[in-house]
C-alpha positions as YAML, in Angstrom:
chain: A
units: angstrom
residues:
- id: 1
  name: MET
  ca: [75.32, 12.29, 41.92]
- id: 2
  name: ARG
  ca: [72.23, 10.70, 40.85]
- id: 3
  name: PRO
  ca: [72.68, 9.08, 37.30]
- id: 4
  name: ALA
  ca: [70.62, 10.63, 34.42]
- id: 5
  name: LYS
  ca: [67.24, 9.75, 34.16]
- id: 6
  name: ARG
  ca: [67.01, 7.41, 31.64]
- id: 7
  name: THR
  ca: [64.56, 7.80, 28.70]
- id: 8
  name: THR
  ca: [62.83, 6.04, 26.22]
- id: 9
  name: PRO
  ca: [62.39, 7.31, 22.75]
- id: 10
  name: ALA
  ca: [58.66, 8.14, 21.70]
- id: 11
  name: ARG
  ca: [57.07, 5.53, 19.33]
- id: 12
  name: PRO
  ca: [55.74, 6.77, 16.25]
- id: 13
  name: LEU
  ca: [52.16, 6.35, 15.87]
- id: 14
  name: PRO
  ca: [50.46, 3.84, 13.25]
- id: 15
  name: PRO
  ca: [50.28, 4.61, 9.87]
- id: 16
  name: LYS
  ca: [46.57, 5.76, 8.91]
- id: 17
  name: GLN
  ca: [46.57, 7.68, 12.45]
- id: 18
  name: ALA
  ca: [46.77, 11.97, 12.67]
- id: 19
  name: HIS
  ca: [47.26, 13.49, 15.89]
- id: 20
  name: LYS
  ca: [47.12, 17.32, 16.71]
- id: 21
  name: ALA
  ca: [48.26, 19.08, 20.24]
- id: 22
  name: GLN
  ca: [45.17, 20.49, 22.31]
- id: 23
  name: LYS
  ca: [45.47, 23.08, 25.04]
- id: 24
  name: GLY
  ca: [46.18, 21.46, 28.38]
- id: 25
  name: GLY
  ca: [48.40, 18.87, 27.16]
- id: 26
  name: CYS
  ca: [45.66, 16.77, 25.48]
- id: 27
  name: VAL
  ca: [46.29, 14.82, 22.17]
- id: 28
  name: ARG
  ca: [43.23, 14.61, 19.91]
- id: 29
  name: VAL
  ca: [43.52, 11.32, 17.80]
- id: 30
  name: LYS
  ca: [41.89, 10.85, 14.69]
- id: 31
  name: ILE
  ca: [41.19, 7.37, 13.20]
- id: 32
  name: GLU
  ca: [40.89, 7.60, 9.55]
- id: 33
  name: GLY
  ca: [40.32, 3.86, 9.01]
- id: 34
  name: CYS
  ca: [39.11, 1.08, 11.52]
- id: 35
  name: PRO
  ca: [38.57, -2.60, 10.91]
- id: 36
  name: LYS
  ca: [35.45, -3.50, 9.55]
- id: 37
  name: ASN
  ca: [33.77, -5.52, 12.52]
- id: 38
  name: LEU
  ca: [34.19, -1.86, 14.27]
- id: 39
  name: ALA
  ca: [33.13, 0.59, 11.40]
- id: 40
  name: PRO
  ca: [29.66, 1.88, 11.99]
- id: 41
  name: SER
  ca: [27.15, 0.14, 9.92]
- id: 42
  name: LYS
  ca: [25.63, 1.33, 6.65]
- id: 43
  name: LYS
  ca: [22.43, 0.16, 7.75]
- id: 44
  name: PRO
  ca: [20.59, 0.11, 11.26]
- id: 45
  name: PRO
  ca: [20.31, -3.16, 12.92]
- id: 46
  name: THR
  ca: [17.12, -5.20, 12.02]
- id: 47
  name: HIS
  ca: [14.47, -5.38, 14.88]
- id: 48
  name: PRO
  ca: [14.00, -8.93, 15.89]
- id: 49
  name: HIS
  ca: [10.41, -8.46, 15.42]
- id: 50
  name: ARG
  ca: [10.60, -6.00, 12.53]
- id: 51
  name: PRO
  ca: [8.71, -7.60, 9.46]
- id: 52
  name: THR
  ca: [11.38, -9.15, 7.15]
- id: 53
  name: HIS
  ca: [9.51, -7.64, 4.45]
- id: 54
  name: PRO
  ca: [9.16, -4.09, 4.72]
- id: 55
  name: PRO
  ca: [6.14, -2.24, 3.19]
- id: 56
  name: PHE
  ca: [6.35, -1.12, 0.29]
- id: 57
  name: ALA
  ca: [8.44, 1.87, -0.49]
- id: 58
  name: HIS
  ca: [6.53, 3.27, -3.16]
- id: 59
  name: PRO
  ca: [2.57, 2.77, -3.38]
- id: 60
  name: PRO
  ca: [1.59, -0.14, -5.54]
- id: 61
  name: PHE
  ca: [-0.06, 0.65, -9.27]
- id: 62
  name: ALA
  ca: [2.35, 3.76, -9.23]
- id: 63
  name: HIS
  ca: [3.52, 3.21, -12.87]
- id: 64
  name: SER
  ca: [-0.44, 2.67, -13.99]
- id: 65
  name: ARG
  ca: [-2.12, 6.07, -13.52]
- id: 66
  name: LYS
  ca: [-1.34, 9.84, -13.17]
- id: 67
  name: ARG
  ca: [-2.91, 12.19, -10.66]
- id: 68
  name: ILE
  ca: [-4.96, 15.13, -11.70]
- id: 69
  name: GLU
  ca: [-6.48, 18.18, -9.94]
- id: 70
  name: GLY
  ca: [-9.57, 17.67, -8.18]
- id: 71
  name: GLY
  ca: [-8.29, 14.46, -6.07]
- id: 72
  name: ARG
  ca: [-8.72, 12.44, -9.03]
- id: 73
  name: ALA
  ca: [-6.21, 10.45, -10.74]
- id: 74
  name: VAL
  ca: [-6.81, 8.92, -14.50]
- id: 75
  name: PHE
  ca: [-5.68, 5.49, -16.19]
- id: 76
  name: ASP
  ca: [-6.23, 3.26, -19.28]
- id: 77
  name: VAL
  ca: [-7.61, -0.32, -18.88]
- id: 78
  name: THR
  ca: [-8.38, -2.47, -22.16]
- id: 79
  name: LEU
  ca: [-10.37, -5.25, -21.62]
- id: 80
  name: PRO
  ca: [-11.68, -8.36, -23.87]
- id: 81
  name: LYS
  ca: [-15.19, -7.94, -24.89]
- id: 82
  name: PRO
  ca: [-17.85, -8.55, -23.58]
- id: 83
  name: LEU
  ca: [-17.35, -6.40, -20.66]
- id: 84
  name: GLY
  ca: [-19.80, -7.35, -18.12]
- id: 85
  name: ILE
  ca: [-20.07, -4.22, -16.37]
- id: 86
  name: THR
  ca: [-23.01, -2.07, -14.99]
- id: 87
  name: PRO
  ca: [-22.63, 1.67, -16.32]
- id: 88
  name: ARG
  ca: [-24.97, 4.44, -14.89]
- id: 89
  name: ASN
  ca: [-25.48, 8.02, -14.97]
- id: 90
  name: PHE
  ca: [-24.07, 9.68, -12.11]
- id: 91
  name: PRO
  ca: [-27.00, 10.81, -9.91]
- id: 92
  name: ASN
  ca: [-25.83, 14.53, -8.95]
- id: 93
  name: ARG
  ca: [-23.34, 15.43, -11.83]
- id: 94
  name: PRO
  ca: [-23.08, 14.77, -15.58]
- id: 95
  name: GLY
  ca: [-20.94, 12.03, -16.45]
- id: 96
  name: VAL
  ca: [-21.31, 7.64, -16.63]
- id: 97
  name: GLY
  ca: [-19.57, 5.75, -13.98]
- id: 98
  name: ILE
  ca: [-19.38, 1.95, -13.28]
- id: 99
  name: ALA
  ca: [-21.78, 0.99, -10.86]
- id: 100
  name: GLY
  ca: [-20.97, -2.68, -10.87]
- id: 101
  name: ILE
  ca: [-19.02, -5.71, -11.89]
- id: 102
  name: LYS
  ca: [-20.22, -8.98, -12.80]
- id: 103
  name: PRO
  ca: [-18.67, -11.67, -10.71]
- id: 104
  name: GLY
  ca: [-16.67, -13.75, -13.34]
- id: 105
  name: ALA
  ca: [-17.03, -11.13, -15.95]
- id: 106
  name: THR
  ca: [-13.76, -9.86, -18.00]
- id: 107
  name: PRO
  ca: [-13.10, -7.06, -15.41]
- id: 108
  name: ASP
  ca: [-13.28, -9.37, -12.43]
- id: 109
  name: LEU
  ca: [-10.93, -11.70, -13.60]
- id: 110
  name: TYR
  ca: [-8.88, -8.84, -14.99]
- id: 111
  name: ASN
  ca: [-8.90, -7.25, -11.53]
- id: 112
  name: LYS
  ca: [-8.09, -10.55, -9.95]
- id: 113
  name: LYS
  ca: [-4.86, -10.94, -11.96]
- id: 114
  name: VAL
  ca: [-3.97, -7.72, -11.10]
- id: 115
  name: LEU
  ca: [-4.72, -7.39, -7.64]
- id: 116
  name: LEU
  ca: [-3.95, -11.16, -6.37]
- id: 117
  name: GLN
  ca: [-1.44, -12.23, -8.93]
- id: 118
  name: ASP
  ca: [0.57, -9.10, -9.72]
- id: 119
  name: ALA
  ca: [-0.41, -8.60, -12.88]
- id: 120
  name: PRO
  ca: [0.40, -5.32, -14.59]
- id: 121
  name: GLY
  ca: [-2.03, -2.61, -15.11]
- id: 122
  name: MET
  ca: [-4.59, -0.76, -12.62]
- id: 123
  name: PHE
  ca: [-7.69, -2.92, -11.42]
- id: 124
  name: VAL
  ca: [-11.23, -1.16, -11.97]
- id: 125
  name: LEU
  ca: [-13.56, -0.05, -8.89]
- id: 126
  name: GLU
  ca: [-16.97, 0.43, -8.81]
- id: 127
  name: GLY
  ca: [-17.54, 4.27, -9.00]
- id: 128
  name: ASP
  ca: [-14.94, 5.14, -11.66]
- id: 129
  name: GLU
  ca: [-16.05, 7.50, -14.31]
- id: 130
  name: VAL
  ca: [-15.28, 6.85, -17.78]
- id: 131
  name: VAL
  ca: [-14.23, 9.72, -19.96]
- id: 132
  name: ALA
  ca: [-12.98, 7.95, -22.99]
- id: 133
  name: VAL
  ca: [-13.59, 4.32, -25.09]
- id: 134
  name: ASN
  ca: [-10.54, 3.51, -27.72]
- id: 135
  name: GLY
  ca: [-9.36, 7.24, -27.49]
- id: 136
  name: THR
  ca: [-12.70, 9.14, -27.95]
- id: 137
  name: LEU
  ca: [-13.42, 11.31, -25.12]
- id: 138
  name: CYS
  ca: [-16.98, 10.95, -23.37]
- id: 139
  name: GLU
  ca: [-16.29, 12.89, -20.24]
- id: 140
  name: GLY
  ca: [-19.63, 14.08, -18.88]
- id: 141
  name: GLN
  ca: [-21.80, 12.74, -21.34]
- id: 142
  name: ASP
  ca: [-24.96, 10.62, -20.64]
- id: 143
  name: LEU
  ca: [-25.12, 6.61, -20.80]
- id: 144
  name: GLN
  ca: [-26.73, 6.92, -24.55]
- id: 145
  name: ASN
  ca: [-24.22, 8.48, -25.98]
- id: 146
  name: VAL
  ca: [-21.31, 6.16, -23.84]
- id: 147
  name: SER
  ca: [-23.09, 2.95, -24.65]
- id: 148
  name: GLN
  ca: [-22.99, 3.68, -28.38]
- id: 149
  name: LEU
  ca: [-19.28, 4.34, -28.24]
- id: 150
  name: VAL
  ca: [-19.00, 0.79, -26.98]
- id: 151
  name: LYS
  ca: [-21.34, -0.55, -29.10]
- id: 152
  name: GLU
  ca: [-19.71, 0.89, -32.36]
- id: 153
  name: SER
  ca: [-16.21, 0.04, -31.08]
- id: 154
  name: GLU
  ca: [-14.23, -2.32, -33.23]
- id: 155
  name: GLY
  ca: [-12.11, -5.54, -32.50]
- id: 156
  name: ASP
  ca: [-11.99, -7.79, -29.67]
- id: 157
  name: THR
  ca: [-10.86, -6.05, -26.83]
- id: 158
  name: LEU
  ca: [-11.95, -2.05, -25.87]
- id: 159
  name: THR
  ca: [-9.74, 0.24, -23.77]
- id: 160
  name: LEU
  ca: [-11.94, 2.56, -21.41]
- id: 161
  name: LYS
  ca: [-9.87, 5.79, -19.89]
- id: 162
  name: LEU
  ca: [-11.30, 5.75, -16.06]
- id: 163
  name: VAL
  ca: [-11.28, 8.80, -13.70]
- id: 164
  name: ARG
  ca: [-11.28, 7.96, -9.92]
- id: 165
  name: ASN
  ca: [-11.98, 10.09, -6.65]
- id: 166
  name: TYR
  ca: [-8.87, 8.37, -4.74]
- id: 167
  name: LEU
  ca: [-9.79, 10.38, -1.66]
- id: 168
  name: THR
  ca: [-13.95, 9.94, -1.77]
- id: 169
  name: GLY
  ca: [-14.16, 6.85, -3.68]
- id: 170
  name: PRO
  ca: [-15.27, 3.46, -2.09]
- id: 171
  name: VAL
  ca: [-12.85, 1.13, -1.31]
- id: 172
  name: LYS
  ca: [-11.68, -2.39, -2.68]
- id: 173
  name: ILE
  ca: [-11.19, -4.87, 0.47]
- id: 174
  name: ILE
  ca: [-8.92, -7.75, 0.13]
- id: 175
  name: TRP
  ca: [-8.50, -10.20, 2.91]
- id: 176
  name: LYS
  ca: [-5.51, -12.68, 2.75]
- id: 177
  name: PRO
  ca: [-5.26, -15.75, 3.72]
- id: 178
  name: SER
  ca: [-8.58, -16.14, 1.68]
- id: 179
  name: LEU
  ca: [-8.50, -13.61, -0.86]
- id: 180
  name: LYS
  ca: [-12.01, -13.13, -0.64]
- id: 181
  name: MET
  ca: [-12.40, -9.34, -1.84]
- id: 182
  name: ALA
  ca: [-15.22, -7.06, -2.59]
- id: 183
  name: THR
  ca: [-15.99, -2.99, -2.40]
- id: 184
  name: TYR
  ca: [-17.10, -1.08, 0.23]
- id: 185
  name: LYS
  ca: [-17.92, 2.50, 1.53]
- id: 186
  name: ARG
  ca: [-15.48, 4.61, 3.51]
- id: 187
  name: GLY
  ca: [-16.51, 4.39, 7.13]
- id: 188
  name: ALA
  ca: [-18.06, 0.75, 6.64]
- id: 189
  name: ILE
  ca: [-17.86, -1.47, 9.87]
- id: 190
  name: LEU
  ca: [-14.94, -3.99, 9.38]
- id: 191
  name: ARG
  ca: [-16.78, -6.83, 11.02]
- id: 192
  name: ALA
  ca: [-20.23, -6.22, 8.77]
- id: 193
  name: CYS
  ca: [-17.77, -6.39, 5.41]
- id: 194
  name: GLU
  ca: [-15.86, -9.66, 6.56]
- id: 195
  name: GLU
  ca: [-19.32, -11.33, 7.29]
- id: 196
  name: THR
  ca: [-20.67, -10.64, 4.18]
- id: 197
  name: LEU
  ca: [-17.84, -12.24, 2.37]
- id: 198
  name: GLY
  ca: [-17.15, -15.10, 5.31]
- id: 199
  name: ALA
  ca: [-13.42, -14.52, 4.88]
- id: 200
  name: ASN
  ca: [-12.94, -16.91, 8.27]
- id: 201
  name: VAL
  ca: [-12.39, -14.14, 10.81]
- id: 202
  name: ARG
  ca: [-12.54, -15.18, 14.22]
- id: 203
  name: TYR
  ca: [-14.35, -12.95, 17.02]
- id: 204
  name: SER
  ca: [-13.71, -14.05, 20.85]
- id: 205
  name: CYS
  ca: [-14.32, -11.07, 22.95]
- id: 206
  name: GLU
  ca: [-16.89, -7.94, 23.03]
- id: 207
  name: ASP
  ca: [-14.16, -4.85, 23.66]
- id: 208
  name: GLY
  ca: [-11.82, -5.59, 20.64]
- id: 209
  name: TRP
  ca: [-8.64, -6.55, 22.83]
- id: 210
  name: CYS
  ca: [-8.76, -10.58, 22.82]
- id: 211
  name: SER
  ca: [-6.40, -9.87, 19.83]
- id: 212
  name: SER
  ca: [-8.28, -12.98, 17.88]
- id: 213
  name: CYS
  ca: [-9.57, -10.77, 15.01]
- id: 214
  name: TRP
  ca: [-6.86, -8.59, 14.87]
- id: 215
  name: HIS
  ca: [-5.25, -8.16, 11.36]
- id: 216
  name: ALA
  ca: [-2.70, -5.53, 9.53]
- id: 217
  name: GLU
  ca: [-2.85, -3.29, 6.98]
- id: 218
  name: GLU
  ca: [-0.67, -4.74, 4.40]
- id: 219
  name: HIS
  ca: [0.71, -1.37, 3.10]
- id: 220
  name: TYR
  ca: [1.20, 0.37, 6.23]
- id: 221
  name: MET
  ca: [1.60, -2.89, 8.52]
- id: 222
  name: THR
  ca: [-0.65, -1.10, 11.20]
- id: 223
  name: VAL
  ca: [-3.30, -3.29, 13.24]
- id: 224
  name: TYR
  ca: [-6.90, -3.00, 12.52]
- id: 225
  name: ARG
  ca: [-9.37, -4.56, 15.14]
- id: 226
  name: ILE
  ca: [-12.15, -6.18, 12.71]
- id: 227
  name: CYS
  ca: [-14.85, -6.10, 15.62]
- id: 228
  name: LYS
  ca: [-14.49, -2.72, 16.47]
- id: 229
  name: MET
  ca: [-12.74, -0.72, 12.99]
- id: 230
  name: SER
  ca: [-14.18, 0.75, 10.29]
- id: 231
  name: VAL
  ca: [-13.24, 1.32, 6.79]
- id: 232
  name: PRO
  ca: [-10.96, 4.39, 7.00]
- id: 233
  name: ASP
  ca: [-12.24, 7.65, 5.69]
- id: 234
  name: LYS
  ca: [-8.53, 8.86, 4.34]
- id: 235
  name: TRP
  ca: [-7.91, 5.98, 2.54]
- id: 236
  name: ASP
  ca: [-6.09, 6.47, -0.86]
- id: 237
  name: ASN
  ca: [-8.32, 3.96, -3.21]
- id: 238
  name: ILE
  ca: [-5.53, 4.02, -5.90]
- id: 239
  name: MET
  ca: [-4.30, 0.86, -3.23]
- id: 240
  name: PRO
  ca: [-6.40, -1.77, -2.52]
- id: 241
  name: PHE
  ca: [-6.92, -2.12, 1.22]
- id: 242
  name: VAL
  ca: [-5.41, -5.72, 1.93]
- id: 243
  name: LEU
  ca: [-6.09, -6.78, 5.47]
- id: 244
  name: LEU
  ca: [-3.51, -9.80, 7.00]
- id: 245
  name: SER
  ca: [-4.56, -12.34, 9.52]
- id: 246
  name: ALA
  ca: [-2.38, -12.74, 12.30]
- id: 247
  name: LEU
  ca: [-0.75, -15.93, 10.99]
- id: 248
  name: GLU
  ca: [-0.56, -14.40, 7.59]
- id: 249
  name: VAL
  ca: [1.31, -11.43, 9.06]
- id: 250
  name: LYS
  ca: [3.56, -13.99, 11.02]
- id: 251
  name: ASN
  ca: [4.15, -16.50, 8.12]
- id: 252
  name: THR
  ca: [4.78, -13.66, 5.57]
- id: 253
  name: LYS
  ca: [6.22, -10.78, 7.58]
- id: 254
  name: GLY
  ca: [8.22, -12.62, 10.48]
- id: 255
  name: THR
  ca: [6.43, -10.45, 12.88]
- id: 256
  name: LEU
  ca: [3.73, -10.92, 15.65]
- id: 257
  name: VAL
  ca: [0.61, -8.89, 14.46]
- id: 258
  name: GLY
  ca: [0.41, -7.77, 18.34]
- id: 259
  name: GLU
  ca: [3.98, -5.80, 18.35]
- id: 260
  name: LEU
  ca: [2.64, -3.40, 15.83]
- id: 261
  name: GLY
  ca: [1.37, -0.07, 15.73]
- id: 262
  name: PRO
  ca: [-1.98, 0.76, 15.62]
- id: 263
  name: ALA
  ca: [-4.25, 2.02, 12.62]
- id: 264
  name: GLY
  ca: [-4.83, 5.33, 14.27]
- id: 265
  name: ASP
  ca: [-1.74, 6.98, 13.44]
- id: 266
  name: ILE
  ca: [-2.90, 6.25, 9.84]
- id: 267
  name: ASN
  ca: [-6.34, 7.10, 9.84]
- id: 268
  name: SER
  ca: [-5.04, 10.51, 10.96]
- id: 269
  name: LEU
  ca: [-3.03, 11.47, 8.04]
...
């Protein structure tokens, strides 16, 4: 007679585990807690070549302007007198716009503080329409009436309410690290824009693939071949169009410009 088979008492499951019998004798174990080193990360791992400083989560100047109907944005700027701008009647509709900003004048210095030093406020752009002066509405009026409001204004500063066509108006371009900037029409060849400013871009080929002139647009971090590409037709000119050199991308964003996506993805938005 064979001795009875020895049985081993079942060990209880560890705490924080629950089990449930399934068909076919399988047991599903549910872990209600796990060590930190095995827990899923709340954030995805950082790609080794991804910029350490991601693009803006929200467009800059978001709190400085209000979008209104007709693809326009309205905002206020307060500037010391004298202004140093060139106003002009719009050629094809009523109203007065800013035709030019004199270098070194109040709006030019104000723009540099806002665009280059992160001062609060909205920058002034050629093409902006003047719709109020110190709270007095002048939308659709001619240059004579608007100029009279400016001359009669009291105090050392002047508050202008401006309206911008953000999908059709000109674009402010800033080159980094040179910090040269100017305003250009949409569709303008970037190489021509750069050469008028002398932003020190290198060109070493004819087909645009040597990468010597490649720059990254700061907001979307996409690549522009300066020798071949143009100012985007669909750029939202509430933001400046900031172009970073390859060295600037490496030093400030921690990545190589050649590893970024092409600018065509942004132009098609």
